[in-house]
Short mmCIF file of C-alpha atoms in Angstrom, two decimals:
data_model
loop_
_atom_site.label_atom_id
_atom_site.label_comp_id
_atom_site.label_asym_id
_atom_site.label_seq_id
_atom_site.Cartn_x
_atom_site.Cartn_y
_atom_site.Cartn_z
CA MET H 1 -57.72 36.71 2.56
CA PRO H 2 -55.60 38.28 5.33
CA ILE H 3 -54.31 41.75 4.57
CA ASN H 4 -50.71 42.77 5.14
CA GLU H 5 -50.36 43.78 8.81
CA ALA H 6 -48.23 46.89 8.24
CA LEU H 7 -50.56 48.22 5.55
CA PHE H 8 -53.58 47.45 7.67
CA ALA H 9 -52.12 49.35 10.62
CA ALA H 10 -51.39 52.39 8.42
CA MET H 11 -54.89 52.41 6.90
CA LYS H 12 -56.49 51.96 10.31
CA ALA H 13 -54.57 54.89 11.76
CA ALA H 14 -55.41 57.13 8.80
CA SER H 15 -59.08 56.12 8.94
CA TYR H 16 -59.37 57.12 12.58
CA ILE H 17 -57.40 60.38 12.29
CA LYS H 18 -58.89 61.87 9.13
CA PRO H 19 -61.98 64.08 9.36
CA ASN H 20 -65.24 62.61 8.14
CA ALA H 21 -66.24 63.36 4.58
CA GLY H 22 -68.86 65.89 5.63
CA LYS H 23 -66.16 68.06 7.20
CA SER H 24 -63.34 67.60 4.70
CA TYR H 25 -64.86 67.48 1.21
CA LYS H 26 -63.91 71.08 0.36
CA LEU H 27 -60.29 70.53 1.38
CA GLN H 28 -60.26 67.28 -0.54
CA ARG H 29 -61.38 69.09 -3.69
CA VAL H 30 -58.43 71.47 -3.34
CA ALA H 31 -56.03 68.59 -2.75
CA GLU H 32 -57.37 66.70 -5.77
CA GLU H 33 -56.86 69.67 -8.06
CA LEU H 34 -53.26 69.98 -6.85
CA ILE H 35 -52.72 66.31 -7.58
CA ALA H 36 -54.28 66.64 -11.03
CA LYS H 37 -52.03 69.56 -11.97
CA GLN H 38 -48.94 67.44 -11.28
CA ALA H 39 -49.97 64.58 -13.55
CA PRO H 40 -47.88 64.13 -16.70
CA ALA H 41 -49.51 63.78 -20.09
CA ASN H 42 -49.99 60.35 -21.61
CA PRO H 43 -48.30 60.40 -25.03
CA LYS H 44 -50.29 57.37 -26.16
CA CYS H 45 -53.61 59.18 -25.98
CA ARG H 46 -55.15 62.26 -27.61
CA VAL H 47 -57.11 64.42 -25.16
CA GLU H 48 -59.85 66.86 -26.17
CA ASP H 49 -62.28 68.87 -24.06
CA ALA H 50 -65.95 69.25 -24.86
CA PHE H 51 -69.16 70.59 -23.32
CA ALA H 52 -72.65 69.10 -23.33
CA PRO H 53 -75.50 71.62 -22.98
CA MET H 54 -78.20 70.88 -20.42
CA ALA H 55 -81.83 71.97 -20.59
CA ASP H 56 -81.30 74.50 -17.77
CA GLY H 57 -78.54 76.31 -19.70
CA TYR H 58 -75.64 74.64 -17.90
CA ALA H 59 -72.76 73.23 -19.95
CA VAL H 60 -71.38 69.95 -18.55
CA PRO H 61 -67.62 69.69 -19.20
CA LEU H 62 -66.40 66.49 -20.84
CA ARG H 63 -62.95 65.14 -21.54
CA VAL H 64 -62.50 62.84 -24.53
CA PHE H 65 -59.61 60.36 -24.65
CA THR H 66 -58.73 58.64 -27.91
CA PRO H 67 -56.04 55.94 -28.03
CA LEU H 68 -53.25 56.66 -30.53
CA VAL H 69 -51.41 53.35 -30.37
CA ALA H 70 -52.39 49.75 -29.84
CA TYR H 71 -52.00 48.57 -26.26
CA GLY H 72 -48.56 47.10 -25.68
CA VAL H 73 -47.06 48.68 -28.79
CA PRO H 74 -44.02 50.82 -27.87
CA LEU H 75 -43.99 54.49 -28.78
CA PRO H 76 -41.63 55.87 -31.42
CA GLU H 77 -38.28 56.54 -29.74
CA ALA H 78 -38.65 60.32 -29.85
CA LEU H 79 -41.89 60.19 -27.91
CA GLU H 80 -40.77 57.46 -25.54
CA GLU H 81 -37.73 59.46 -24.45
CA SER H 82 -39.70 62.66 -23.91
CA SER H 83 -42.48 61.11 -21.86
CA THR H 84 -42.15 60.83 -18.13
CA SER H 85 -41.40 57.40 -16.79
CA GLY H 86 -43.73 57.59 -13.82
CA THR H 87 -46.32 59.62 -12.00
CA PRO H 88 -45.13 62.25 -9.49
CA VAL H 89 -47.89 61.14 -7.15
CA ALA H 90 -47.15 57.78 -5.58
CA SER H 91 -50.72 57.29 -4.42
CA ALA H 92 -53.88 59.37 -4.63
CA ILE H 93 -54.78 58.32 -1.11
CA SER H 94 -51.42 59.16 0.44
CA ALA H 95 -51.31 62.48 -1.42
CA ILE H 96 -54.80 63.62 -0.50
CA LEU H 97 -54.60 62.81 3.19
CA PRO H 98 -51.67 65.15 4.00
CA ALA H 99 -53.54 68.05 2.42
CA VAL H 100 -56.63 67.28 4.45
CA LEU H 101 -54.65 66.53 7.62
CA PRO H 102 -51.58 68.81 7.53
CA LYS H 103 -51.02 68.53 11.26
CA ALA H 104 -51.73 64.85 11.62
CA LEU H 105 -49.63 63.32 8.87
CA PRO H 106 -46.24 64.16 7.36
CA LYS H 107 -46.33 65.89 4.02
CA ILE H 108 -45.73 63.78 0.94
CA PRO H 109 -43.43 65.59 -1.52
CA ILE H 110 -44.97 66.15 -4.93
CA LYS H 111 -42.45 66.75 -7.68
CA GLU H 112 -43.06 69.13 -10.53
CA SER H 113 -43.96 67.37 -13.72
CA THR H 114 -41.16 67.44 -16.29
CA SER H 115 -43.33 66.42 -19.21
CA SER H 116 -43.92 68.87 -22.03
CA GLY H 117 -47.19 67.52 -23.29
CA ASN H 118 -49.06 69.53 -25.86
CA ALA H 119 -52.79 70.02 -26.19
CA ASP H 120 -53.24 66.57 -27.67
CA GLY H 121 -51.56 64.89 -24.74
CA ILE H 122 -48.53 64.03 -26.86
CA SER H 123 -45.14 64.79 -25.39
CA GLY H 124 -42.13 65.73 -27.45
CA ASN H 125 -42.11 66.11 -31.22
CA ALA H 126 -45.70 66.47 -32.38
CA ASN H 127 -44.61 65.60 -35.93
CA THR H 128 -43.51 62.12 -34.93
CA GLU H 129 -45.86 59.68 -36.61
CA LEU H 130 -47.81 57.25 -34.46
CA PRO H 131 -49.35 53.97 -35.61
CA SER H 132 -53.02 54.55 -36.31
CA VAL H 133 -55.65 52.62 -34.36
CA THR H 134 -59.40 52.36 -34.68
CA PRO H 135 -61.16 52.47 -31.31
CA ARG H 136 -63.30 49.41 -30.67
CA GLY H 137 -66.04 51.47 -29.09
CA THR H 138 -66.85 54.25 -26.64
CA ILE H 139 -66.80 54.21 -22.84
CA LEU H 140 -68.92 56.88 -21.16
CA PHE H 141 -67.23 57.25 -17.77
CA PHE H 142 -68.71 58.69 -14.57
CA HIS H 143 -66.12 59.41 -11.87
CA GLY H 144 -66.31 58.57 -8.18
CA GLY H 145 -65.97 60.82 -5.15
CA GLY H 146 -69.18 60.42 -3.15
CA TRP H 147 -70.98 62.81 -5.52
CA THR H 148 -69.04 65.63 -3.78
CA THR H 149 -65.43 65.32 -4.99
CA GLY H 150 -63.50 63.90 -7.92
CA GLY H 151 -63.69 65.20 -11.47
CA ILE H 152 -62.30 64.92 -14.96
CA ASN H 153 -59.01 66.53 -13.90
CA LEU H 154 -58.31 64.03 -11.14
CA TYR H 155 -59.30 61.11 -13.38
CA THR H 156 -57.37 62.23 -16.46
CA GLN H 157 -54.49 59.77 -16.03
CA ALA H 158 -56.84 56.90 -15.19
CA CYS H 159 -59.03 57.61 -18.21
CA ALA H 160 -56.06 57.94 -20.56
CA HIS H 161 -54.77 54.57 -19.36
CA MET H 162 -58.28 53.14 -19.74
CA ALA H 163 -58.52 54.35 -23.33
CA VAL H 164 -55.19 52.83 -24.32
CA ARG H 165 -55.60 49.62 -22.36
CA LEU H 166 -59.12 48.92 -23.62
CA GLN H 167 -58.56 50.47 -27.08
CA ARG H 168 -61.72 52.52 -26.81
CA ARG H 169 -62.58 56.20 -26.82
CA VAL H 170 -63.34 57.31 -23.26
CA ILE H 171 -65.64 60.25 -22.55
CA SER H 172 -65.32 61.43 -18.95
CA VAL H 173 -68.22 63.45 -17.53
CA GLU H 174 -67.84 66.38 -15.09
CA TYR H 175 -71.35 66.20 -13.62
CA ARG H 176 -72.37 68.81 -11.05
CA LEU H 177 -71.36 68.02 -7.47
CA ALA H 178 -73.21 67.95 -4.16
CA PRO H 179 -73.93 69.52 -1.77
CA GLU H 180 -74.12 72.59 -4.03
CA TYR H 181 -76.15 70.51 -6.49
CA ARG H 182 -78.12 67.76 -4.81
CA PHE H 183 -80.00 64.77 -6.21
CA PRO H 184 -81.14 64.45 -8.94
CA THR H 185 -78.81 66.97 -10.63
CA ALA H 186 -75.83 64.63 -11.03
CA VAL H 187 -77.80 61.74 -12.45
CA GLU H 188 -79.78 64.03 -14.75
CA ASP H 189 -76.50 65.50 -16.06
CA CYS H 190 -75.16 62.00 -16.73
CA TYR H 191 -78.39 60.84 -18.31
CA GLU H 192 -78.51 63.79 -20.70
CA VAL H 193 -74.88 63.31 -21.75
CA ALA H 194 -75.65 59.63 -22.41
CA ARG H 195 -78.78 60.52 -24.37
CA GLN H 196 -76.84 62.96 -26.54
CA LEU H 197 -74.11 60.38 -27.14
CA PHE H 198 -76.57 57.70 -28.24
CA ALA H 199 -78.41 60.21 -30.45
CA GLY H 200 -75.25 61.61 -32.05
CA GLU H 201 -75.98 65.06 -30.62
CA LEU H 202 -72.94 65.40 -28.36
CA PRO H 203 -71.30 68.76 -29.19
CA ILE H 204 -67.55 69.26 -29.32
CA SER H 205 -65.59 72.44 -28.61
CA GLY H 206 -61.87 72.99 -29.12
CA VAL H 207 -61.38 69.91 -31.29
CA GLY H 208 -57.70 69.05 -31.31
CA GLY H 209 -57.10 71.41 -28.40
CA SER H 210 -57.63 71.58 -24.70
CA VAL H 211 -59.58 73.83 -22.37
CA ASP H 212 -58.69 74.31 -18.71
CA VAL H 213 -61.78 73.12 -16.83
CA ASP H 214 -62.32 73.81 -13.14
CA HIS H 215 -64.95 72.27 -10.92
CA PRO H 216 -68.29 73.77 -12.02
CA GLN H 217 -69.60 74.73 -8.62
CA SER H 218 -71.23 77.94 -9.81
CA ALA H 219 -73.41 78.81 -12.76
CA ALA H 220 -71.60 77.71 -15.88
CA PRO H 221 -71.77 79.29 -19.32
CA THR H 222 -73.68 77.66 -22.12
CA ALA H 223 -70.43 77.48 -24.08
CA PRO H 224 -66.80 77.20 -23.02
CA ALA H 225 -65.11 80.31 -21.71
CA GLY H 226 -63.52 82.22 -24.54
CA GLY H 227 -66.03 80.98 -27.10
CA GLY H 228 -65.55 78.06 -29.41
CA ASP H 229 -67.42 76.17 -32.07
CA ILE H 230 -69.99 73.89 -30.50
CA SER H 231 -71.61 72.91 -33.77
CA ALA H 232 -69.42 69.89 -34.45
CA THR H 233 -70.65 66.63 -32.96
CA ILE H 234 -69.39 63.16 -32.21
CA PRO H 235 -71.18 60.97 -34.76
CA ALA H 236 -73.72 58.61 -33.25
CA PRO H 237 -71.78 55.42 -32.50
CA ASP H 238 -73.17 51.93 -32.81
CA PRO H 239 -75.23 51.53 -29.61
CA ASP H 240 -73.70 48.08 -29.14
CA SER H 241 -70.25 49.69 -28.90
CA ILE H 242 -71.14 52.10 -26.04
CA VAL H 243 -70.28 51.07 -22.49
CA LEU H 244 -71.42 52.93 -19.37
CA PHE H 245 -68.71 52.73 -16.71
CA GLY H 246 -68.38 54.28 -13.28
CA ASP H 247 -66.50 53.78 -10.04
CA SER H 248 -68.00 54.35 -6.58
CA ALA H 249 -70.54 57.19 -6.87
CA GLY H 250 -69.92 57.03 -10.62
CA GLY H 251 -71.00 53.39 -10.55
CA ASN H 252 -74.17 54.53 -8.82
CA LEU H 253 -74.75 57.05 -11.61
CA ALA H 254 -74.13 54.48 -14.35
CA ALA H 255 -76.63 52.08 -12.78
CA ALA H 256 -79.16 54.90 -12.31
CA VAL H 257 -78.77 56.08 -15.92
CA SER H 258 -79.51 52.54 -17.11
CA LEU H 259 -82.68 52.42 -15.00
CA MET H 260 -83.71 55.88 -16.22
CA ALA H 261 -83.08 54.88 -19.83
CA ARG H 262 -85.31 51.83 -19.49
CA ASP H 263 -88.08 53.87 -17.86
CA ARG H 264 -87.96 56.87 -20.21
CA GLY H 265 -87.48 54.93 -23.44
CA GLU H 266 -85.25 57.48 -25.22
CA PHE H 267 -82.28 55.12 -25.59
CA MET H 268 -81.06 51.89 -24.03
CA PRO H 269 -77.47 51.12 -23.00
CA ARG H 270 -76.35 47.64 -24.00
CA THR H 271 -73.45 47.31 -21.55
CA GLN H 272 -72.57 48.73 -18.13
CA MET H 273 -69.60 48.21 -15.80
CA LEU H 274 -69.81 49.13 -12.12
CA LEU H 275 -66.61 49.31 -10.05
CA TYR H 276 -67.29 49.16 -6.27
CA PRO H 277 -70.52 51.15 -6.91
CA VAL H 278 -72.73 52.82 -4.32
CA VAL H 279 -76.10 51.11 -4.72
CA GLY H 280 -77.51 51.17 -1.17
CA ASN H 281 -78.69 53.82 1.27
CA ASP H 282 -77.95 52.65 4.84
CA TYR H 283 -74.43 52.85 6.30
CA ASN H 284 -75.33 52.71 9.98
CA PRO H 285 -73.54 49.60 11.32
CA GLU H 286 -76.47 48.96 13.64
CA THR H 287 -79.14 48.91 10.94
CA SER H 288 -77.40 48.02 7.67
CA PRO H 289 -78.31 44.59 6.28
CA PHE H 290 -74.77 44.19 4.95
CA GLU H 291 -71.98 42.76 7.06
CA SER H 292 -69.25 44.54 5.09
CA VAL H 293 -70.50 47.87 6.50
CA ARG H 294 -69.53 46.55 9.93
CA THR H 295 -66.37 44.59 9.08
CA ASN H 296 -64.95 47.11 6.58
CA GLY H 297 -66.58 50.31 7.77
CA THR H 298 -63.89 51.72 10.07
CA ASP H 299 -60.36 50.73 9.08
CA TYR H 300 -59.98 50.99 5.30
CA ILE H 301 -59.86 54.75 4.48
CA LEU H 302 -63.48 54.96 3.29
CA THR H 303 -65.56 54.56 6.44
CA ALA H 304 -69.22 53.87 7.05
CA GLN H 305 -69.47 57.37 8.52
CA ASP H 306 -68.01 58.81 5.31
CA MET H 307 -70.69 57.00 3.34
CA ALA H 308 -73.42 58.31 5.65
CA ASP H 309 -72.03 61.83 5.14
CA TYR H 310 -71.98 61.44 1.37
CA ILE H 311 -75.58 60.21 1.37
CA ASP H 312 -76.66 63.20 3.48
CA MET H 313 -74.83 65.67 1.22
CA TYR H 314 -76.29 64.14 -1.95
CA ARG H 315 -79.94 63.63 -1.01
CA SER H 316 -82.49 66.44 -1.27
CA SER H 317 -84.99 64.76 1.04
CA VAL H 318 -85.54 61.61 3.07
CA ALA H 319 -87.75 60.32 0.27
CA ASP H 320 -84.71 60.14 -2.02
CA LEU H 321 -83.35 57.22 0.01
CA THR H 322 -85.87 54.87 -1.57
CA ASN H 323 -85.69 56.34 -5.07
CA PRO H 324 -84.08 53.75 -7.38
CA TYR H 325 -82.24 56.51 -9.23
CA PHE H 326 -80.65 57.44 -5.89
CA ALA H 327 -80.13 53.91 -4.51
CA PRO H 328 -80.51 51.35 -7.34
CA LEU H 329 -80.67 48.46 -4.87
CA THR H 330 -84.08 49.77 -3.72
CA ALA H 331 -85.58 49.31 -7.19
CA HIS H 332 -88.53 46.91 -7.20
CA ASP H 333 -87.91 46.06 -10.86
CA LEU H 334 -84.39 45.42 -12.19
CA SER H 335 -85.49 43.79 -15.43
CA ASN H 336 -84.41 44.91 -18.89
CA GLN H 337 -81.03 46.13 -17.75
CA PRO H 338 -77.82 46.12 -19.82
CA ARG H 339 -75.29 43.36 -19.84
CA THR H 340 -73.55 44.11 -16.55
CA LEU H 341 -70.17 43.66 -14.90
CA VAL H 342 -70.00 44.39 -11.17
CA LEU H 343 -66.58 44.54 -9.48
CA SER H 344 -66.47 44.61 -5.68
CA ALA H 345 -63.43 45.13 -3.44
CA GLU H 346 -62.66 42.72 -0.62
CA TYR H 347 -62.00 45.36 2.06
CA CYS H 348 -64.63 47.88 0.96
CA PRO H 349 -67.69 48.71 3.09
CA LEU H 350 -69.79 48.52 -0.11
CA ARG H 351 -68.68 44.97 -0.97
CA ASP H 352 -71.78 43.10 0.15
CA GLU H 353 -74.30 45.54 -1.32
CA ASP H 354 -72.45 45.41 -4.65
CA GLU H 355 -72.63 41.63 -4.75
CA ALA H 356 -76.28 41.68 -3.63
CA TYR H 357 -77.07 44.04 -6.53
CA ALA H 358 -75.38 41.68 -8.98
CA ARG H 359 -77.37 38.73 -7.63
CA ARG H 360 -80.63 40.65 -7.95
CA LEU H 361 -79.77 41.68 -11.51
CA GLN H 362 -78.95 38.06 -12.34
CA LEU H 363 -82.43 36.93 -11.25
CA VAL H 364 -84.11 38.83 -14.10
CA ASN H 365 -81.34 39.51 -16.62
CA ASP H 366 -78.96 37.44 -18.68
CA ASN H 367 -75.24 38.20 -18.90
CA VAL H 368 -74.53 39.51 -15.40
CA SER H 369 -71.01 38.95 -14.03
CA CYS H 370 -69.60 39.84 -10.64
CA TYR H 371 -66.04 39.52 -9.37
CA ARG H 372 -64.60 40.31 -5.96
CA ILE H 373 -61.11 41.80 -6.20
CA HIS H 374 -59.06 40.27 -3.43
CA ASP H 375 -57.00 42.68 -1.31
CA GLY H 376 -58.92 45.58 -2.85
CA ILE H 377 -59.90 48.67 -0.89
CA HIS H 378 -62.35 51.30 -2.06
CA GLY H 379 -60.88 53.75 -4.55
CA TYR H 380 -57.95 51.64 -5.72
CA LEU H 381 -58.43 52.74 -9.35
CA LEU H 382 -56.71 56.03 -8.48
CA ASN H 383 -54.13 54.55 -6.14
CA THR H 384 -50.97 54.40 -8.22
CA SER H 385 -49.38 51.90 -5.84
CA ALA H 386 -52.23 49.44 -6.54
CA VAL H 387 -50.73 48.32 -9.83
CA GLY H 388 -51.69 44.68 -9.28
CA LEU H 389 -55.27 45.48 -8.43
CA VAL H 390 -55.71 47.72 -11.47
CA ALA H 391 -54.10 45.13 -13.75
CA THR H 392 -56.42 42.43 -12.39
CA THR H 393 -59.40 44.72 -12.94
CA TYR H 394 -58.49 45.33 -16.56
CA ARG H 395 -57.94 41.62 -17.21
CA ILE H 396 -61.49 41.00 -16.00
CA ILE H 397 -62.85 43.92 -18.04
CA GLU H 398 -61.10 42.65 -21.18
CA HIS H 399 -62.59 39.22 -20.56
CA PHE H 400 -66.05 40.77 -20.15
CA LEU H 401 -65.84 43.13 -23.15
CA ASP H 402 -63.69 41.22 -25.60
CA GLY H 403 -63.83 37.59 -24.50
CA THR H 404 -60.13 37.30 -23.75
CA PRO H 405 -59.22 34.30 -21.56
CA LEU H 406 -59.35 34.91 -17.82
CA GLU H 407 -57.07 32.59 -15.92
CA PRO H 408 -56.71 32.60 -12.13
CA ALA H 409 -53.64 34.55 -11.03
CA PRO H 410 -51.84 34.84 -7.69
CA GLY H 411 -53.15 37.70 -5.57
CA THR H 412 -51.13 40.85 -6.02
CA GLY H 413 -51.80 44.52 -5.44
CA THR H 414 -51.76 46.86 -2.49
CA THR H 415 -51.06 44.05 -0.04
CA VAL H 416 -48.15 41.66 0.34
CA ASN H 417 -49.45 38.13 -0.14
CA ALA H 418 -47.82 34.91 0.89
CA PRO H 419 -46.55 32.86 -2.07
CA GLU H 420 -49.62 30.71 -1.75
CA GLY H 421 -51.70 33.85 -1.24
CA GLY H 422 -54.65 32.75 -3.35
CA ASP H 423 -56.25 34.12 -6.49
CA ALA H 424 -56.45 37.82 -7.27
CA TRP H 425 -60.20 37.62 -7.79
CA GLN H 426 -63.28 35.55 -7.02
CA ASP H 427 -66.13 34.86 -9.40
CA VAL H 428 -69.03 35.72 -7.08
CA LEU H 429 -71.84 34.46 -9.33
CA GLY H 430 -70.00 31.45 -10.72
CA THR H 431 -70.67 32.58 -14.27
CA ASP H 432 -67.29 31.46 -15.65
#
C-alpha cells in the first residue's frame, strides 16, 4: 500500500538526520522521561507500583494497571470534567527527536499537564463512585526500546489504555536495560517476574499508592526506597487468564520467556502476543535473509543500522546471536509454545522476520495468528497520532483474546489513504 508522500518525506528526512541508536540512546532516555512526566493520569484506571525481587538482590520495578470502568462506559460527570481531554505530547516520535536532535529539528512545544490525578490515577473527586468491573485476566507487558530505552514511565499511558480497552489487569515490567546490563539480564528479569506471577509469589509494595520509579541503571535496593510492605502478594491467577505481551524488544522478551518456560518446566504461558517483535539477529542489508531490512531499513525512523546497534549493545558475546533466548527465530525447536498472535507493521524493517517467525510457529503449534498492519511503522503503539493503527491493533487483539468479530475496515492511521485505500490489516497466515 503506498504511503502518504508528505509523511514519507518527513520520516525519510528524520531517519537520515538523527544519530544512530548507539550514539543517542542516553539522550533518548532523558527525552522519554521528560515525555512521561507530561502525561496526564487516566481516570479510568487505578495505578499501583510494585517490586519483584530477583535472586541477585535486585528489585525489578513493576507498574500495575487495573481498569475501573467497562470500556466505552462514560465516567461520572465529576471525573469526566476534571480529566484532561488529550495528551500534551502529539507524538512520541516527534517529541523524542527534537530532544535528540536540538540543532537539526525545530522544538516541539510540550504543555504542562493540567490534570490533578491522585495516586490511584483518578483525577478530581476521589469520592466519586465508579462502576465496578472484574478484570477478565492479566497481561504481563514487556516494553520496547531496543533493550536500551523505554520503561514503565514512558509506557504508562499506553498500558492504562490497554487495561481499560481490554478489560484486564496490566503488569508492566521495568527490566534492566543494556548496555549497562547485557543479555541475558533482561530476559532473566522478565522470566522471574512471570514465574512469580504464575506461582502467586509476586510481591506488592505501596498498595493503593504510587512510588516514583526512575530507570534502574545502578544497583537497586531489595525493597522500594523509603521502605514499604512487600509481604502482600497478587494471588495466583488462573494460568489460562495470563497473557504475555510485548512490543519490539519487549516482543522479543515475551517470545524468549515462553521458550525458557517450556525448557525449564517451572510454568507454561498459555497465550502470548508479539507486536512488531525483534526475533532475528542480522540487520546488515547485504546479508539479511529478509527483504524488509532492505526496503524498510533506511526511511522509516527505525533503521537497519539502529537495529544493528541495539543488537551490539544487548549481546554479551557473538555466541548470543544464535541463542534462541536472544533471537527466537534461531531456535531449532519451536514446539509447545503458547497460543500466539504476531502483529507486523507494513513499513517496519522487522516485518518479514516477524511473519517468518509466525509461519515457523504455525508448522508445529496450533492457534497461531499473524496480521500485517497496513501503513504501520515500527513503534506506532506510542505514537499518539497513530490513532487508527492503534484502534486496528486492539480490534485484532480483541478478536484473538475474546472472539469478537473482525471485519475488514478501510485503512486508516498515520498515513492518508485514498478512499479505496484498502484494508487496515492483512491476515498473513490465512487463519480467519
